[in-house]
Amino acid sequence: MTTFTPIQPGDLLPDDESLLALAEFLHHGVRPRMRSLWFALLGPRRRLLPVIAQFEELPAEPGVPFVAQLGRIWADAAPPAPAPPASIVLMLERPGAEAVQDSDRVWRAALHAAAAESGIEVAGFFLATADGVRPLTPDDARPRRGR
């Protein structure tokens, strides 16, 4: 049985390992039956803010209005200036195996663009499936050649 260390607002998440622990905590070993998106905002020095949300029943590919609205939500929830810019941890959760799909790449690109337009750095982007949680890296985001 997998155990999960509770993560709470105010916790420091200084590195990739701690961001993965957050994503695993949110995923909690479930077998997703639908596509959903989790996000958690980090404040100064990468401390977890009390802003964690999940959007369920997402389509295979993101719609422009939805992604633009997410960007506005993130910007509104981020600490106001002159605080250091906020960052965000994103986790796309979906049924199926952990192999990266084209739709995962499209979601990653759209969410990165929304964060950039909102002035928020993406601290980590994860893919969660029945196989577990893994980072969705820039290398994963590149379409495969030879298809």
Short mmCIF file of C-alpha atoms in Angstrom, two decimals:
data_model
loop_
_atom_site.label_atom_id
_atom_site.label_comp_id
_atom_site.label_asym_id
_atom_site.label_seq_id
_atom_site.Cartn_x
_atom_site.Cartn_y
_atom_site.Cartn_z
CA MET A 1 0.00 0.00 0.00
CA THR A 2 1.32 3.42 -0.93
CA THR A 3 1.29 6.05 1.78
CA PHE A 4 1.17 9.76 1.11
CA THR A 5 2.71 12.45 3.26
CA PRO A 6 0.15 15.20 3.82
CA ILE A 7 1.05 18.46 2.15
CA GLN A 8 -0.48 21.63 3.54
CA PRO A 9 -0.63 25.32 2.64
CA GLY A 10 2.56 27.03 3.74
CA ASP A 11 4.73 23.98 3.02
CA LEU A 12 7.95 24.76 1.16
CA LEU A 13 8.26 22.95 -2.19
CA PRO A 14 11.82 23.86 -3.20
CA ASP A 15 12.65 21.25 -5.82
CA ASP A 16 11.29 18.89 -8.47
CA GLU A 17 11.09 16.02 -5.97
CA SER A 18 8.79 18.01 -3.67
CA LEU A 19 6.63 19.09 -6.63
CA LEU A 20 6.26 15.45 -7.67
CA ALA A 21 5.30 14.59 -4.07
CA LEU A 22 2.57 17.24 -4.26
CA ALA A 23 1.26 15.80 -7.55
CA GLU A 24 1.29 12.27 -6.11
CA PHE A 25 -0.54 13.54 -3.02
CA LEU A 26 -3.24 15.14 -5.19
CA HIS A 27 -3.55 12.08 -7.46
CA HIS A 28 -3.62 9.78 -4.42
CA GLY A 29 -3.21 6.62 -6.50
CA VAL A 30 -6.65 6.74 -8.14
CA ARG A 31 -7.50 5.19 -11.48
CA PRO A 32 -8.88 8.19 -13.39
CA ARG A 33 -12.13 7.63 -15.27
CA MET A 34 -12.19 11.08 -16.86
CA ARG A 35 -9.77 13.80 -17.88
CA SER A 36 -9.27 16.44 -15.21
CA LEU A 37 -6.86 19.24 -14.39
CA TRP A 38 -5.43 20.01 -10.97
CA PHE A 39 -3.58 23.20 -10.16
CA ALA A 40 -1.84 24.48 -7.07
CA LEU A 41 -0.42 27.97 -6.68
CA LEU A 42 2.93 28.62 -5.06
CA GLY A 43 3.84 31.93 -3.49
CA PRO A 44 7.18 33.49 -2.63
CA ARG A 45 10.03 31.01 -2.14
CA ARG A 46 7.74 28.27 -3.57
CA ARG A 47 5.50 27.97 -0.52
CA LEU A 48 2.19 26.28 -1.23
CA LEU A 49 -0.67 28.77 -1.16
CA PRO A 50 -4.17 27.70 -0.04
CA VAL A 51 -5.29 27.62 -3.67
CA ILE A 52 -5.67 24.06 -4.99
CA ALA A 53 -8.42 23.24 -7.46
CA GLN A 54 -9.55 20.47 -9.76
CA PHE A 55 -11.55 20.83 -12.97
CA GLU A 56 -13.23 17.60 -14.08
CA GLU A 57 -14.63 16.20 -17.32
CA LEU A 58 -12.27 18.10 -19.58
CA PRO A 59 -12.43 17.53 -23.34
CA ALA A 60 -9.61 15.76 -25.15
CA GLU A 61 -8.23 19.11 -26.28
CA PRO A 62 -8.51 22.50 -24.58
CA GLY A 63 -10.87 25.20 -25.76
CA VAL A 64 -9.52 28.74 -26.04
CA PRO A 65 -12.21 30.35 -23.80
CA PHE A 66 -11.65 27.81 -21.00
CA VAL A 67 -7.87 28.19 -21.06
CA ALA A 68 -8.11 31.99 -21.14
CA GLN A 69 -10.46 31.87 -18.14
CA LEU A 70 -7.97 29.67 -16.28
CA GLY A 71 -5.26 32.25 -16.89
CA ARG A 72 -7.47 34.96 -15.42
CA ILE A 73 -8.29 32.77 -12.39
CA TRP A 74 -4.58 32.15 -11.77
CA ALA A 75 -3.71 35.83 -12.10
CA ASP A 76 -6.52 36.82 -9.69
CA ALA A 77 -5.50 34.19 -7.12
CA ALA A 78 -1.78 35.02 -7.22
CA PRO A 79 -0.29 37.28 -4.54
CA PRO A 80 -0.46 40.94 -5.60
CA ALA A 81 2.61 43.01 -6.41
CA PRO A 82 5.07 43.86 -4.97
CA ALA A 83 5.23 40.21 -3.84
CA PRO A 84 7.48 38.04 -6.00
CA PRO A 85 5.63 36.45 -8.91
CA ALA A 86 3.64 33.32 -8.17
CA SER A 87 4.25 29.98 -9.80
CA ILE A 88 1.91 27.11 -10.46
CA VAL A 89 1.97 23.32 -10.40
CA LEU A 90 -0.27 21.68 -13.00
CA MET A 91 -1.36 18.06 -13.21
CA LEU A 92 -3.34 16.62 -16.10
CA GLU A 93 -5.11 13.47 -14.93
CA ARG A 94 -6.63 11.06 -17.44
CA PRO A 95 -7.53 7.41 -18.01
CA GLY A 96 -5.13 5.15 -19.83
CA ALA A 97 -1.44 4.37 -19.72
CA GLU A 98 1.31 6.82 -18.91
CA ALA A 99 2.58 7.06 -22.50
CA VAL A 100 2.32 10.70 -23.56
CA GLN A 101 -0.51 11.31 -26.03
CA ASP A 102 -0.87 14.11 -28.56
CA SER A 103 -3.76 15.53 -26.51
CA ASP A 104 -1.43 15.74 -23.47
CA ARG A 105 0.98 17.81 -25.57
CA VAL A 106 -1.82 20.14 -26.69
CA TRP A 107 -2.99 20.65 -23.10
CA ARG A 108 0.57 21.31 -21.92
CA ALA A 109 1.19 23.92 -24.61
CA ALA A 110 -2.14 25.69 -24.00
CA LEU A 111 -1.72 25.79 -20.22
CA HIS A 112 1.88 26.99 -20.45
CA ALA A 113 0.73 29.79 -22.75
CA ALA A 114 -2.08 30.78 -20.36
CA ALA A 115 0.33 30.88 -17.43
CA ALA A 116 2.84 32.96 -19.39
CA GLU A 117 0.13 35.45 -20.40
CA SER A 118 -0.83 35.72 -16.71
CA GLY A 119 2.75 36.31 -15.61
CA ILE A 120 2.88 33.03 -13.71
CA GLU A 121 5.77 30.58 -14.02
CA VAL A 122 4.94 26.89 -14.42
CA ALA A 123 6.99 25.28 -11.64
CA GLY A 124 5.95 21.76 -12.60
CA PHE A 125 3.65 19.97 -15.03
CA PHE A 126 2.64 16.39 -14.35
CA LEU A 127 0.66 13.65 -16.06
CA ALA A 128 -1.33 11.30 -13.80
CA THR A 129 -2.78 8.02 -15.04
CA ALA A 130 -3.61 4.61 -13.61
CA ASP A 131 0.14 3.90 -13.93
CA GLY A 132 1.02 6.74 -11.55
CA VAL A 133 2.31 10.30 -11.80
CA ARG A 134 5.18 11.48 -14.00
CA PRO A 135 6.54 14.83 -15.08
CA LEU A 136 5.39 16.03 -18.50
CA THR A 137 8.65 17.58 -19.67
CA PRO A 138 9.53 19.86 -22.59
CA ASP A 139 10.97 16.79 -24.36
CA ASP A 140 7.62 15.02 -23.95
CA ALA A 141 5.89 18.08 -25.39
CA ARG A 142 7.63 17.70 -28.74
CA PRO A 143 5.59 15.72 -31.28
CA ARG A 144 7.09 12.40 -32.22
CA ARG A 145 8.64 12.17 -35.67
CA GLY A 146 8.13 9.44 -38.21
CA ARG A 147 4.41 8.96 -37.86
#
